mmCIF file of C-alpha atoms in Angstrom:
data_model
loop_
_atom_site.group_PDB
_atom_site.id
_atom_site.type_symbol
_atom_site.label_atom_id
_atom_site.label_comp_id
_atom_site.label_asym_id
_atom_site.label_seq_id
_atom_site.Cartn_x
_atom_site.Cartn_y
_atom_site.Cartn_z
ATOM 1 C CA MET A 1064 97.874 84.854 88.381
ATOM 2 C CA LYS A 1065 98.615 87.652 90.839
ATOM 3 C CA ARG A 1066 95.881 90.016 91.939
ATOM 4 C CA CYS A 1067 95.998 93.271 93.827
ATOM 5 C CA ARG A 1068 92.739 94.948 94.833
ATOM 6 C CA ASN A 1069 90.786 93.257 92.047
ATOM 7 C CA ARG A 1070 93.185 94.282 89.259
ATOM 8 C CA LEU A 1071 95.048 91.777 87.091
ATOM 9 C CA TYR A 1072 98.782 92.313 86.716
ATOM 10 C CA THR A 1073 99.683 89.388 84.485
ATOM 11 C CA PHE A 1074 98.634 88.627 80.956
ATOM 12 C CA GLY A 1075 97.745 85.363 79.296
ATOM 13 C CA GLY A 1076 94.957 82.964 78.434
ATOM 14 C CA ASP A 1077 91.636 84.482 77.437
ATOM 15 C CA HIS A 1078 92.767 87.960 78.442
ATOM 16 C CA MET A 1079 95.275 88.062 75.579
ATOM 17 C CA SER A 1080 92.407 88.619 73.114
ATOM 18 C CA GLU A 1081 91.573 91.953 74.745
ATOM 19 C CA LYS A 1082 93.280 95.261 74.046
ATOM 20 C CA SER A 1083 95.338 96.791 76.825
ATOM 21 C CA LYS A 1084 94.500 100.297 77.930
ATOM 22 C CA VAL A 1085 97.211 102.920 77.534
ATOM 23 C CA TYR A 1086 96.429 106.311 79.034
ATOM 24 C CA PHE A 1087 97.705 109.483 77.366
ATOM 25 C CA ALA A 1088 97.951 113.190 78.127
ATOM 26 C CA ASP A 1089 99.673 115.832 76.038
ATOM 27 C CA PHE A 1090 101.921 118.561 77.412
ATOM 28 C CA ARG A 1091 99.422 121.398 76.982
ATOM 29 C CA CYS A 1092 98.960 123.498 80.112
ATOM 30 C CA PHE A 1093 96.811 126.555 80.629
ATOM 31 C CA PRO A 1094 97.300 129.351 83.194
ATOM 32 C CA MET A 1095 95.661 128.884 86.580
ATOM 33 C CA ARG A 1096 94.468 125.339 85.776
ATOM 34 C CA GLU A 1097 97.005 122.551 85.949
ATOM 35 C CA ASN A 1098 100.803 122.349 85.686
ATOM 36 C CA LEU A 1099 102.729 119.443 84.182
ATOM 37 C CA PRO A 1100 103.479 117.605 87.454
ATOM 38 C CA GLN A 1101 99.800 117.825 88.363
ATOM 39 C CA ARG A 1102 98.875 116.594 84.902
ATOM 40 C CA LEU A 1103 101.185 113.591 85.218
ATOM 41 C CA ALA A 1104 99.724 112.775 88.635
ATOM 42 C CA ARG A 1105 96.189 112.915 87.224
ATOM 43 C CA LEU A 1106 97.201 110.680 84.320
ATOM 44 C CA ILE A 1107 98.793 108.094 86.596
ATOM 45 C CA MET A 1108 95.857 107.960 88.986
ATOM 46 C CA THR A 1109 93.328 107.816 86.146
ATOM 47 C CA ALA A 1110 95.276 104.856 84.729
ATOM 48 C CA GLY A 1111 94.737 102.926 87.967
ATOM 49 C CA PHE A 1112 97.871 103.597 90.001
ATOM 50 C CA GLY A 1113 95.767 104.048 93.113
ATOM 51 C CA SER A 1114 94.449 100.476 92.905
ATOM 52 C CA ILE A 1115 97.857 99.019 93.835
ATOM 53 C CA ASP A 1116 98.268 98.022 97.469
ATOM 54 C CA MET A 1117 101.391 99.905 98.568
ATOM 55 C CA ASP A 1118 100.686 100.188 102.278
ATOM 56 C CA ASN A 1119 103.984 99.690 104.108
ATOM 57 C CA LYS A 1120 105.456 98.184 100.932
ATOM 58 C CA TYR A 1121 108.857 98.880 99.368
ATOM 59 C CA VAL A 1122 108.238 100.448 95.966
ATOM 60 C CA VAL A 1123 111.087 100.645 93.465
ATOM 61 C CA ILE A 1124 110.903 103.377 90.816
ATOM 62 C CA LYS A 1125 113.242 102.371 87.997
ATOM 63 C CA MET A 1126 114.555 105.250 85.901
ATOM 64 C CA HIS A 1127 117.708 106.609 84.260
ATOM 65 C CA PHE A 1128 119.541 109.430 86.072
ATOM 66 C CA GLY A 1129 121.387 110.609 82.948
ATOM 67 C CA GLU A 1130 125.075 110.470 82.128
ATOM 68 C CA PRO A 1131 126.833 113.742 83.130
ATOM 69 C CA GLY A 1132 126.872 116.030 80.109
ATOM 70 C CA ASN A 1133 123.621 114.657 78.722
ATOM 71 C CA GLN A 1134 120.682 117.073 78.863
ATOM 72 C CA ALA A 1135 117.881 114.855 77.523
ATOM 73 C CA TYR A 1136 117.285 112.685 80.616
ATOM 74 C CA LEU A 1137 114.066 112.987 82.624
ATOM 75 C CA ARG A 1138 114.327 115.699 85.245
ATOM 76 C CA PRO A 1139 113.899 114.818 88.941
ATOM 77 C CA ASN A 1140 110.610 116.756 89.054
ATOM 78 C CA TRP A 1141 108.936 113.878 87.205
ATOM 79 C CA ALA A 1142 110.250 111.355 89.723
ATOM 80 C CA ARG A 1143 108.895 113.507 92.565
ATOM 81 C CA VAL A 1144 105.356 113.105 91.223
ATOM 82 C CA VAL A 1145 105.583 109.322 91.331
ATOM 83 C CA ALA A 1146 107.331 109.179 94.704
ATOM 84 C CA ASP A 1147 104.737 111.464 96.302
ATOM 85 C CA LEU A 1148 101.864 109.338 94.984
ATOM 86 C CA VAL A 1149 103.539 106.221 96.384
ATOM 87 C CA LYS A 1150 103.861 107.857 99.800
ATOM 88 C CA ASP A 1151 100.252 109.030 99.642
ATOM 89 C CA GLN A 1152 99.321 105.348 99.397
ATOM 90 C CA GLY A 1153 101.483 104.362 102.358
ATOM 91 C CA GLY A 1154 104.376 103.026 100.309
ATOM 92 C CA LYS A 1155 108.138 103.409 100.799
ATOM 93 C CA PRO A 1156 109.547 104.566 97.459
ATOM 94 C CA PHE A 1157 113.131 104.644 96.260
ATOM 95 C CA LEU A 1158 114.703 105.463 92.905
ATOM 96 C CA THR A 1159 117.083 102.989 91.343
ATOM 97 C CA ASP A 1160 119.205 102.041 88.363
ATOM 98 C CA CYS A 1161 122.030 99.557 87.868
ATOM 99 C CA ASN A 1162 125.664 100.275 87.091
ATOM 100 C CA THR A 1163 126.936 100.447 83.526
ATOM 101 C CA LEU A 1164 129.418 98.272 81.645
ATOM 102 C CA TYR A 1165 131.248 101.131 79.991
ATOM 103 C CA VAL A 1166 133.644 103.637 81.492
ATOM 104 C CA GLY A 1167 131.715 106.751 82.453
ATOM 105 C CA GLY A 1168 129.998 108.463 85.347
ATOM 106 C CA ARG A 1169 127.860 105.499 86.422
ATOM 107 C CA LYS A 1170 130.082 102.384 86.440
ATOM 108 C CA ASN A 1171 130.078 102.007 90.256
ATOM 109 C CA ALA A 1172 127.630 103.035 92.948
ATOM 110 C CA LEU A 1173 129.653 105.986 94.272
ATOM 111 C CA ASP A 1174 130.162 107.557 90.847
ATOM 112 C CA HIS A 1175 126.586 106.688 89.921
ATOM 113 C CA ILE A 1176 125.081 108.466 92.914
ATOM 114 C CA GLU A 1177 127.409 111.443 92.409
ATOM 115 C CA SER A 1178 126.255 111.670 88.779
ATOM 116 C CA ALA A 1179 122.635 111.508 89.917
ATOM 117 C CA TYR A 1180 123.265 114.315 92.400
ATOM 118 C CA GLN A 1181 124.873 116.432 89.675
ATOM 119 C CA ASN A 1182 121.734 116.002 87.613
ATOM 120 C CA GLY A 1183 119.480 117.042 90.473
ATOM 121 C CA PHE A 1184 118.416 113.675 91.895
ATOM 122 C CA ASN A 1185 118.598 114.286 95.627
ATOM 123 C CA PRO A 1186 115.960 113.576 98.279
ATOM 124 C CA TYR A 1187 114.915 117.228 98.423
ATOM 125 C CA ASN A 1188 114.014 117.248 94.720
ATOM 126 C CA THR A 1189 112.678 113.711 94.352
ATOM 127 C CA GLY A 1190 111.057 113.080 97.733
ATOM 128 C CA CYS A 1191 112.892 109.790 98.193
ATOM 129 C CA HIS A 1192 116.350 108.239 98.277
ATOM 130 C CA ILE A 1193 118.463 106.559 95.613
ATOM 131 C CA LEU A 1194 119.709 102.992 95.858
ATOM 132 C CA ILE A 1195 121.998 101.603 93.149
ATOM 133 C CA ALA A 1196 120.406 98.214 92.665
ATOM 134 C CA ASP A 1197 123.498 96.104 91.941
ATOM 135 C CA GLY A 1198 125.700 97.543 94.660
ATOM 136 C CA LEU A 1199 129.085 99.197 94.878
ATOM 137 C CA LYS A 1200 130.816 97.398 92.007
ATOM 138 C CA GLY A 1201 127.821 96.122 90.082
ATOM 139 C CA SER A 1202 128.177 92.594 91.394
ATOM 140 C CA ASP A 1203 125.307 92.517 93.926
ATOM 141 C CA ASP A 1204 122.789 90.683 91.783
ATOM 142 C CA VAL A 1205 120.193 87.927 92.038
ATOM 143 C CA GLU A 1206 119.702 84.999 89.655
ATOM 144 C CA VAL A 1207 116.041 85.085 88.593
ATOM 145 C CA PRO A 1208 114.389 82.396 86.441
ATOM 146 C CA VAL A 1209 112.767 83.407 83.138
ATOM 147 C CA SER A 1210 109.452 81.691 82.515
ATOM 148 C CA GLY A 1211 109.490 80.634 78.856
ATOM 149 C CA GLY A 1212 112.936 82.059 78.192
ATOM 150 C CA GLU A 1213 114.487 80.986 74.890
ATOM 151 C CA TYR A 1214 117.821 82.794 75.074
ATOM 152 C CA VAL A 1215 118.374 82.941 78.821
ATOM 153 C CA LYS A 1216 116.923 80.608 81.463
ATOM 154 C CA THR A 1217 117.992 82.743 84.405
ATOM 155 C CA VAL A 1218 118.911 86.416 84.483
ATOM 156 C CA LYS A 1219 121.148 88.564 86.679
ATOM 157 C CA ILE A 1220 119.118 91.394 88.200
ATOM 158 C CA GLY A 1221 120.242 94.057 90.671
ATOM 159 C CA ARG A 1222 119.317 92.839 94.139
ATOM 160 C CA ALA A 1223 117.455 95.971 95.271
ATOM 161 C CA VAL A 1224 115.094 95.689 92.275
ATOM 162 C CA MET A 1225 114.072 92.186 93.277
ATOM 163 C CA ASP A 1226 113.846 93.020 96.986
ATOM 164 C CA ALA A 1227 111.055 95.531 96.327
ATOM 165 C CA ASP A 1228 107.389 94.568 96.738
ATOM 166 C CA VAL A 1229 106.063 96.786 93.944
ATOM 167 C CA PHE A 1230 107.821 97.699 90.686
ATOM 168 C CA VAL A 1231 107.260 101.007 88.864
ATOM 169 C CA SER A 1232 109.097 102.054 85.704
ATOM 170 C CA LEU A 1233 109.503 105.700 84.731
ATOM 171 C CA THR A 1234 110.930 105.867 81.225
ATOM 172 C CA HIS A 1235 112.347 108.538 78.959
ATOM 173 C CA PHE A 1236 111.221 107.318 75.532
ATOM 174 C CA LYS A 1237 113.951 107.833 72.929
ATOM 175 C CA GLY A 1238 116.083 106.172 70.266
ATOM 176 C CA HIS A 1239 118.809 103.638 70.941
ATOM 177 C CA GLU A 1240 121.755 102.730 68.756
ATOM 178 C CA GLN A 1241 121.551 98.982 69.402
ATOM 179 C CA ALA A 1242 117.946 98.282 70.404
ATOM 180 C CA GLY A 1243 116.454 100.713 67.892
ATOM 181 C CA MET A 1244 114.425 102.493 70.529
ATOM 182 C CA GLY A 1245 114.819 102.942 74.250
ATOM 183 C CA GLY A 1246 111.394 102.456 75.745
ATOM 184 C CA THR A 1247 109.897 100.787 78.794
ATOM 185 C CA LEU A 1248 111.225 97.296 78.042
ATOM 186 C CA LYS A 1249 114.699 98.732 77.509
ATOM 187 C CA ASN A 1250 114.429 100.619 80.814
ATOM 188 C CA ILE A 1251 113.355 97.454 82.617
ATOM 189 C CA GLY A 1252 115.310 94.709 80.869
ATOM 190 C CA MET A 1253 118.664 96.320 80.198
ATOM 191 C CA GLY A 1254 118.368 98.821 83.033
ATOM 192 C CA CYS A 1255 117.706 96.266 85.769
ATOM 193 C CA GLY A 1256 120.468 93.928 84.665
ATOM 194 C CA SER A 1257 123.601 93.986 86.795
ATOM 195 C CA ARG A 1258 126.943 94.560 85.060
ATOM 196 C CA ALA A 1259 127.165 90.802 84.434
ATOM 197 C CA GLY A 1260 123.577 90.831 83.212
ATOM 198 C CA LYS A 1261 124.269 93.658 80.790
ATOM 199 C CA MET A 1262 127.258 91.740 79.463
ATOM 200 C CA GLU A 1263 125.032 88.707 78.921
ATOM 201 C CA MET A 1264 122.554 90.760 76.919
ATOM 202 C CA HIS A 1265 125.143 92.607 74.853
ATOM 203 C CA SER A 1266 127.371 89.667 74.094
ATOM 204 C CA SER A 1267 127.836 85.928 73.991
ATOM 205 C CA GLY A 1268 128.662 86.209 77.676
ATOM 206 C CA LYS A 1269 132.435 86.023 77.293
ATOM 207 C CA PRO A 1270 134.502 89.135 78.062
ATOM 208 C CA VAL A 1271 137.593 90.323 76.213
ATOM 209 C CA VAL A 1272 140.750 92.045 77.504
ATOM 210 C CA LYS A 1273 141.853 95.382 76.071
ATOM 211 C CA ARG A 1274 145.543 94.572 75.980
ATOM 212 C CA GLU A 1275 146.734 98.186 75.894
ATOM 213 C CA LYS A 1276 145.007 98.890 79.231
ATOM 214 C CA CYS A 1277 146.067 95.731 81.090
ATOM 215 C CA VAL A 1278 148.773 96.302 83.725
ATOM 216 C CA GLY A 1279 149.132 92.659 84.732
ATOM 217 C CA CYS A 1280 147.816 93.108 88.271
ATOM 218 C CA ARG A 1281 146.125 89.672 88.122
ATOM 219 C CA ALA A 1282 143.059 90.873 90.028
ATOM 220 C CA CYS A 1283 140.957 89.066 87.416
ATOM 221 C CA ALA A 1284 142.753 85.786 88.127
ATOM 222 C CA ILE A 1285 142.108 86.142 91.850
ATOM 223 C CA ILE A 1286 138.373 86.722 91.408
ATOM 224 C CA CYS A 1287 137.875 84.019 88.745
ATOM 225 C CA ALA A 1288 136.780 80.598 90.003
ATOM 226 C CA HIS A 1289 137.419 78.897 86.663
ATOM 227 C CA GLY A 1290 140.983 79.841 85.740
ATOM 228 C CA ALA A 1291 139.883 81.724 82.619
ATOM 229 C CA PRO A 1292 142.384 84.617 82.788
ATOM 230 C CA GLN A 1293 145.674 83.591 81.178
ATOM 231 C CA PHE A 1294 148.867 85.670 81.040
ATOM 232 C CA ASP A 1295 151.542 86.011 78.356
ATOM 233 C CA GLU A 1296 155.255 86.619 78.765
ATOM 234 C CA GLU A 1297 154.632 90.360 79.260
ATOM 235 C CA GLY A 1298 152.147 89.665 82.039
ATOM 236 C CA LYS A 1299 149.188 90.820 79.953
ATOM 237 C CA ALA A 1300 145.901 89.001 80.512
ATOM 238 C CA ASP A 1301 143.691 87.193 78.048
ATOM 239 C CA ILE A 1302 140.434 85.303 78.636
ATOM 240 C CA ASP A 1303 140.221 81.620 77.767
ATOM 241 C CA ILE A 1304 136.621 81.454 76.577
ATOM 242 C CA ASN A 1305 136.578 77.676 77.027
ATOM 243 C CA GLN A 1306 137.140 78.161 80.760
ATOM 244 C CA CYS A 1307 135.065 81.344 81.170
ATOM 245 C CA ALA A 1308 131.628 80.950 82.773
ATOM 246 C CA GLY A 1309 130.517 84.450 81.740
ATOM 247 C CA CYS A 1310 129.815 85.635 85.291
ATOM 248 C CA GLY A 1311 131.271 89.095 84.642
ATOM 249 C CA ARG A 1312 133.069 89.355 87.979
ATOM 250 C CA CYS A 1313 136.345 90.202 86.240
ATOM 251 C CA LEU A 1314 134.680 93.277 84.722
ATOM 252 C CA THR A 1315 133.841 94.620 88.146
ATOM 253 C CA ILE A 1316 137.227 93.915 89.710
ATOM 254 C CA CYS A 1317 139.582 95.253 87.005
ATOM 255 C CA PRO A 1318 141.069 98.546 88.286
ATOM 256 C CA LYS A 1319 141.906 99.776 84.770
ATOM 257 C CA ASP A 1320 138.666 98.861 82.991
ATOM 258 C CA ALA A 1321 140.749 96.657 80.720
ATOM 259 C CA ILE A 1322 138.069 93.940 80.562
ATOM 260 C CA ALA A 1323 134.918 94.509 78.550
ATOM 261 C CA ALA A 1324 132.002 92.713 76.938
ATOM 262 C CA ARG A 1325 132.543 91.675 73.332
ATOM 263 C CA ASN A 1326 129.346 93.356 72.072
ATOM 264 C CA ASP A 1327 128.946 90.511 69.600
ATOM 265 C CA ALA A 1328 125.221 89.873 70.034
ATOM 266 C CA ALA A 1329 123.164 90.799 66.983
ATOM 267 C CA PRO A 1330 120.596 93.576 67.606
ATOM 268 C CA ALA A 1331 117.739 91.080 67.250
ATOM 269 C CA ILE A 1332 119.213 88.799 69.915
ATOM 270 C CA LEU A 1333 119.835 91.781 72.191
ATOM 271 C CA ASN A 1334 116.197 92.824 71.849
ATOM 272 C CA LYS A 1335 114.942 89.330 72.642
ATOM 273 C CA LYS A 1336 117.197 89.025 75.681
ATOM 274 C CA MET A 1337 115.923 92.406 76.923
ATOM 275 C CA ALA A 1338 112.373 91.097 76.688
ATOM 276 C CA GLU A 1339 113.306 88.004 78.695
ATOM 277 C CA TYR A 1340 115.082 90.095 81.341
ATOM 278 C CA SER A 1341 111.965 92.293 81.555
ATOM 279 C CA LYS A 1342 109.754 89.250 82.038
ATOM 280 C CA ALA A 1343 111.865 88.109 84.985
ATOM 281 C CA VAL A 1344 111.773 91.553 86.629
ATOM 282 C CA VAL A 1345 108.003 92.100 86.544
ATOM 283 C CA ASN A 1346 106.770 88.532 86.950
ATOM 284 C CA GLY A 1347 104.711 87.790 90.047
ATOM 285 C CA ARG A 1348 104.313 91.213 91.648
ATOM 286 C CA PRO A 1349 102.291 94.427 91.125
ATOM 287 C CA CYS A 1350 103.809 96.640 88.414
ATOM 288 C CA PHE A 1351 102.985 99.945 86.752
ATOM 289 C CA HIS A 1352 104.683 101.751 83.865
ATOM 290 C CA ILE A 1353 105.022 105.400 82.852
ATOM 291 C CA SER A 1354 106.703 106.724 79.711
ATOM 292 C CA LEU A 1355 107.351 110.332 78.747
ATOM 293 C CA VAL A 1356 107.808 111.049 75.043
ATOM 294 C CA ILE A 1357 109.831 114.211 75.454
ATOM 295 C CA ASP A 1358 113.229 115.258 74.092
ATOM 296 C CA VAL A 1359 113.246 112.159 71.866
ATOM 297 C CA SER A 1360 116.993 111.970 71.348
ATOM 298 C CA PRO A 1361 118.350 109.539 68.737
ATOM 299 C CA HIS A 1362 120.666 107.876 71.250
ATOM 300 C CA CYS A 1363 120.525 106.534 74.781
ATOM 301 C CA ASP A 1364 120.820 108.801 77.836
ATOM 302 C CA CYS A 1365 123.974 106.811 78.622
ATOM 303 C CA HIS A 1366 125.767 109.114 76.176
ATOM 304 C CA SER A 1367 127.580 112.078 77.720
ATOM 305 C CA GLU A 1368 125.919 114.266 75.071
ATOM 306 C CA ASN A 1369 122.559 114.443 73.316
ATOM 307 C CA ASP A 1370 121.604 115.427 69.787
ATOM 308 C CA VAL A 1371 118.639 117.499 68.608
ATOM 309 C CA PRO A 1372 115.382 115.594 69.289
ATOM 310 C CA LEU A 1373 114.113 113.589 66.333
ATOM 311 C CA VAL A 1374 110.504 114.746 66.646
ATOM 312 C CA PRO A 1375 108.419 117.281 68.604
ATOM 313 C CA ASN A 1376 107.459 116.434 72.179
ATOM 314 C CA VAL A 1377 104.359 114.224 72.205
ATOM 315 C CA GLY A 1378 103.113 113.659 75.741
ATOM 316 C CA MET A 1379 102.948 111.307 78.709
ATOM 317 C CA PHE A 1380 101.715 107.711 78.685
ATOM 318 C CA ALA A 1381 100.879 105.197 81.433
ATOM 319 C CA SER A 1382 99.716 101.572 81.532
ATOM 320 C CA PHE A 1383 99.853 98.316 83.448
ATOM 321 C CA ASP A 1384 101.028 96.673 80.214
ATOM 322 C CA PRO A 1385 104.650 97.524 79.272
ATOM 323 C CA VAL A 1386 104.346 96.031 75.775
ATOM 324 C CA ALA A 1387 101.265 98.037 74.867
ATOM 325 C CA LEU A 1388 102.889 101.109 76.372
ATOM 326 C CA ASP A 1389 105.986 100.786 74.175
ATOM 327 C CA GLN A 1390 103.828 100.162 71.112
ATOM 328 C CA ALA A 1391 101.691 103.236 71.786
ATOM 329 C CA CYS A 1392 104.743 105.442 72.326
ATOM 330 C CA ALA A 1393 106.444 104.124 69.191
ATOM 331 C CA ASP A 1394 103.294 104.723 67.138
ATOM 332 C CA ALA A 1395 103.086 108.271 68.485
ATOM 333 C CA VAL A 1396 106.704 109.013 67.526
ATOM 334 C CA VAL A 1397 106.390 107.470 64.070
ATOM 335 C CA ALA A 1398 103.344 109.660 63.408
ATOM 336 C CA GLN A 1399 105.372 112.846 63.984
ATOM 337 C CA PRO A 1400 107.371 114.775 61.367
ATOM 338 C CA ALA A 1401 111.120 114.969 61.839
ATOM 339 C CA LEU A 1402 112.232 118.164 63.571
ATOM 340 C CA PRO A 1403 114.200 120.709 61.547
ATOM 341 C CA GLY A 1404 117.825 120.526 62.581
ATOM 342 C CA SER A 1405 117.631 116.888 63.646
ATOM 343 C CA MET A 1406 119.727 114.136 62.094
ATOM 344 C CA LEU A 1407 116.674 112.928 60.151
ATOM 345 C CA PHE A 1408 115.364 116.190 58.741
ATOM 346 C CA ASP A 1409 115.797 116.619 55.008
ATOM 347 C CA GLU A 1410 114.922 120.023 53.566
ATOM 348 C CA ALA A 1411 114.361 118.419 50.177
ATOM 349 C CA CYS A 1412 111.690 116.094 51.584
ATOM 350 C CA ALA A 1413 108.220 117.494 52.109
ATOM 351 C CA CYS A 1414 107.018 114.833 54.540
ATOM 352 C CA ASN A 1415 109.989 113.933 56.755
ATOM 353 C CA LYS A 1416 107.978 111.048 58.151
ATOM 354 C CA GLY A 1417 108.432 107.299 58.485
ATOM 355 C CA ASP A 1418 109.813 104.983 61.119
ATOM 356 C CA HIS A 1419 112.227 107.432 62.697
ATOM 357 C CA PHE A 1420 113.912 104.737 64.784
ATOM 358 C CA LYS A 1421 114.697 102.560 61.783
ATOM 359 C CA ARG A 1422 115.845 105.617 59.853
ATOM 360 C CA SER A 1423 118.167 106.529 62.726
ATOM 361 C CA HIS A 1424 119.499 102.999 63.284
ATOM 362 C CA PRO A 1425 118.842 100.903 60.158
ATOM 363 C CA ASN A 1426 120.623 97.850 61.565
ATOM 364 C CA SER A 1427 118.179 97.548 64.467
ATOM 365 C CA ASP A 1428 114.474 96.663 64.500
ATOM 366 C CA TRP A 1429 112.675 97.666 67.680
ATOM 367 C CA ASN A 1430 109.669 95.508 66.714
ATOM 368 C CA VAL A 1431 111.655 92.373 67.576
ATOM 369 C CA CYS A 1432 111.624 93.175 71.297
ATOM 370 C CA LEU A 1433 107.858 93.770 71.381
ATOM 371 C CA GLU A 1434 107.120 90.656 69.328
ATOM 372 C CA HIS A 1435 109.197 88.505 71.658
ATOM 373 C CA ALA A 1436 107.733 90.119 74.769
ATOM 374 C CA GLU A 1437 104.223 89.396 73.554
ATOM 375 C CA LYS A 1438 105.207 85.800 72.815
ATOM 376 C CA LEU A 1439 106.488 85.487 76.393
ATOM 377 C CA GLY A 1440 103.129 86.684 77.751
ATOM 378 C CA LEU A 1441 104.595 89.921 79.079
ATOM 379 C CA GLY A 1442 101.796 91.942 77.516
ATOM 380 C CA ARG A 1443 100.100 92.627 74.197
ATOM 381 C CA ARG A 1444 100.828 94.996 71.344
ATOM 382 C CA ALA A 1445 97.148 95.685 70.664
ATOM 383 C CA TYR A 1446 96.031 98.649 72.749
ATOM 384 C CA LYS A 1447 93.269 101.160 73.281
ATOM 385 C CA LEU A 1448 94.472 104.716 73.775
ATOM 386 C CA VAL A 1449 92.542 106.571 76.475
ATOM 387 C CA ARG A 1450 93.064 110.320 76.359
ATOM 388 C CA ILE A 1451 92.617 112.442 79.462
#
């Protein structure tokens, strides 16, 4: 059980019978009183952020910088609030995310940082620097054990995430086409996984070659320690899954992005693996979590576009418990009517309510992730909402 200035940061035993506190503030602001950054800072400090010992500590702030073209991601102004509070407490903050599996603006560290700069994430706006946690090609990761893991016993986490002394998540709460919703556990679990880790969550762990893209350069064969890449008479590669160890190194080395994850994990398995990855990330060190229910897009910020928000903006939430935080945010979204013009709005329906995430992505159930996370002792779904 880890303590920091008399505050508990792990959950289990007798404490599991208690409700976790989730702090909430809406987006209402009045002239000459308090602006939104000041309101977020007050929320965070009221929730207990100031009780964490950050003096001369490295503090990682995990967030999503937004795929170029997407306009729903959290703006750098929000990150500045958190970074400034960390520095006020003597900490050394940095923003981070890990590289993506897919081809886009964030598949390697150079493109990732350039994309972040395009979206306004520079030291002058955020008050701190960016480090891409899994390195240049997404292969700089650390094997971390999962206490109580059922689907993975060890996970592959970006090294910079695990090198930090204190972990803070800053989440844009939204929908997600595979997980159902993209909340705090999605931000932590999927977001902190290296490229190999993301492949492990999305698939059975065995990559596949897109034959039309393969140029027969054999870079995959050079990097593979198990002889899994095989080549036909045209020089095109294929992966022998009986030889493949699922390390994902071939994904990072392929110059044509011809190797990809199979995406064959069922949504329920994906959600459970995300919970186990999250457990490994936060276990054994001080953590704090912030989630903004704003611009609730139906899809992930990894898309290079964003649709009309599903519901009106709700507010900002903060807690030491990531499970309770996700539950509170989900409850808040479900309680809202669908926005006119959104993919869920039906002019013939008077209520336009319901579980908006399940309506958006009927093949996914976001509850699975929270249920599994609670089972792992990552937190509790029962919460008490404290309004400020």
